[in-house]
XYZ file of C-alpha atoms in Angstrom:
150
model
C 9.524 31.472 -43.685
C 12.298 29.687 -45.551
C 11.095 28.519 -48.965
C 13.308 25.423 -48.919
C 11.852 22.259 -47.475
C 13.799 20.584 -44.727
C 14.440 16.858 -45.105
C 13.752 14.291 -42.425
C 16.748 12.590 -40.848
C 16.237 9.456 -38.797
C 17.607 9.941 -35.300
C 20.670 7.989 -34.290
C 20.297 4.994 -32.005
C 21.769 5.012 -28.505
C 22.783 1.410 -27.955
C 22.311 -0.206 -24.560
C 23.843 -3.382 -23.188
C 22.280 -5.729 -20.643
C 25.580 -7.460 -19.791
C 27.271 -5.720 -16.823
C 30.631 -6.389 -18.532
C 29.778 -3.599 -20.991
C 28.571 -1.058 -18.433
C 29.872 2.339 -19.516
C 30.175 1.415 -23.185
C 28.326 4.043 -25.199
C 27.636 3.663 -28.892
C 25.620 5.844 -31.264
C 24.677 4.195 -34.528
C 22.497 4.486 -37.588
C 19.686 2.007 -38.130
C 20.430 -1.052 -40.242
C 18.712 -1.444 -43.596
C 16.431 -4.470 -43.857
C 18.972 -6.309 -45.997
C 21.790 -5.683 -43.504
C 19.461 -6.604 -40.633
C 18.681 -9.977 -42.227
C 22.392 -10.581 -42.894
C 23.152 -9.802 -39.254
C 20.427 -12.144 -38.026
C 21.847 -14.925 -40.210
C 25.302 -14.371 -38.732
C 23.932 -14.294 -35.185
C 22.374 -17.704 -35.774
C 25.880 -19.068 -36.410
C 26.992 -18.039 -32.909
C 26.844 -21.606 -31.632
C 27.713 -23.342 -34.901
C 31.355 -22.236 -34.812
C 31.373 -22.452 -38.594
C 34.801 -21.437 -39.906
C 34.091 -21.911 -43.595
C 35.466 -19.322 -46.044
C 31.899 -18.228 -46.801
C 31.188 -17.444 -43.148
C 34.523 -15.659 -42.745
C 33.741 -13.537 -45.824
C 30.272 -12.764 -44.449
C 31.808 -11.728 -41.123
C 34.314 -9.459 -42.843
C 31.452 -7.847 -44.758
C 29.536 -7.407 -41.495
C 32.581 -5.701 -39.928
C 32.589 -3.302 -42.893
C 28.855 -2.712 -42.507
C 29.087 -2.200 -38.740
C 31.958 0.256 -39.123
C 29.726 2.303 -41.435
C 26.735 1.959 -39.077
C 28.505 3.003 -35.868
C 28.787 6.788 -35.781
C 30.493 7.186 -32.385
C 31.690 5.062 -29.478
C 33.794 5.493 -26.378
C 35.657 2.187 -26.749
C 39.294 2.391 -25.677
C 42.229 -0.011 -25.574
C 44.546 0.076 -22.567
C 47.624 2.226 -23.014
C 50.607 -0.190 -22.939
C 52.800 2.559 -21.437
C 50.279 3.377 -18.692
C 47.715 0.549 -18.244
C 46.000 2.374 -15.356
C 45.899 5.721 -17.148
C 43.679 6.975 -19.931
C 43.057 4.515 -22.735
C 43.712 4.829 -26.434
C 40.529 5.410 -28.481
C 39.683 2.493 -30.769
C 38.941 3.703 -34.309
C 35.672 2.681 -35.912
C 37.063 0.560 -38.716
C 36.466 -2.983 -39.960
C 39.957 -3.911 -38.804
C 39.353 -2.529 -35.309
C 36.072 -4.449 -35.028
C 37.758 -7.637 -36.214
C 40.430 -7.071 -33.562
C 37.878 -7.099 -30.708
C 36.906 -10.144 -28.697
C 33.908 -12.280 -29.611
C 31.635 -11.293 -26.658
C 32.060 -7.574 -27.407
C 31.378 -7.954 -31.131
C 28.300 -10.113 -30.450
C 27.031 -7.612 -27.867
C 27.389 -4.756 -30.372
C 25.689 -6.755 -33.134
C 22.826 -7.718 -30.800
C 22.406 -4.154 -29.498
C 22.228 -2.735 -33.043
C 19.706 -5.402 -34.075
C 17.539 -4.829 -31.001
C 17.648 -1.042 -31.363
C 16.875 -1.238 -35.089
C 13.866 -3.513 -34.564
C 12.529 -1.884 -31.388
C 8.946 -0.699 -31.507
C 8.285 2.740 -30.060
C 6.642 2.819 -26.651
C 2.869 3.289 -26.782
C 1.502 6.762 -26.426
C -0.137 7.766 -23.156
C -3.840 7.242 -22.535
C -5.904 8.798 -25.271
C -7.657 12.000 -24.438
C -11.310 12.580 -25.018
C -12.293 15.185 -27.526
C -14.310 16.946 -24.855
C -17.635 17.030 -26.695
C -20.010 14.109 -26.871
C -21.582 13.281 -30.199
C -24.999 14.833 -30.746
C -26.698 11.422 -30.569
C -25.473 10.947 -27.014
C -27.266 14.133 -25.902
C -30.703 13.099 -27.218
C -33.181 11.940 -24.560
C -33.729 8.215 -24.653
C -37.133 7.888 -22.974
C -39.115 4.716 -23.424
C -41.616 5.007 -26.257
C -45.305 4.743 -25.446
C -47.083 1.564 -26.636
C -48.476 1.743 -30.156
C -52.144 2.849 -30.247
C -52.856 0.357 -33.013
C -52.228 -3.229 -32.066
């Protein structure tokens, strides 16, 4: 046996999308840290606010940097301008490429990463019995006779 201890690596997340618009989009990503998760949740809450303040823009730019480091692989492509019906051009996983995507796609990716990061594992199957009953369960439980002294 190898004397070195193997480390534990968290498995990558396979992101899923409920919106049919993103059917076929495959993304593998690392889990978000708690700090990045909270930052993402704060940004998601601004979805309807349409806040364009410099602070929000800076936070979004930081989130694009964080997401580009979180996403390990995706199959996102841009149409080829020379052959729009042919194979697409792979989109690099960079902050600039994320910032260049449309709002629904970016929100879908952010939501999918948040949901996958916070998902609770499915429960295990029904528990099995140990096979043996405890010794107490095998003792006869006859009714005791009335006390001779009353």
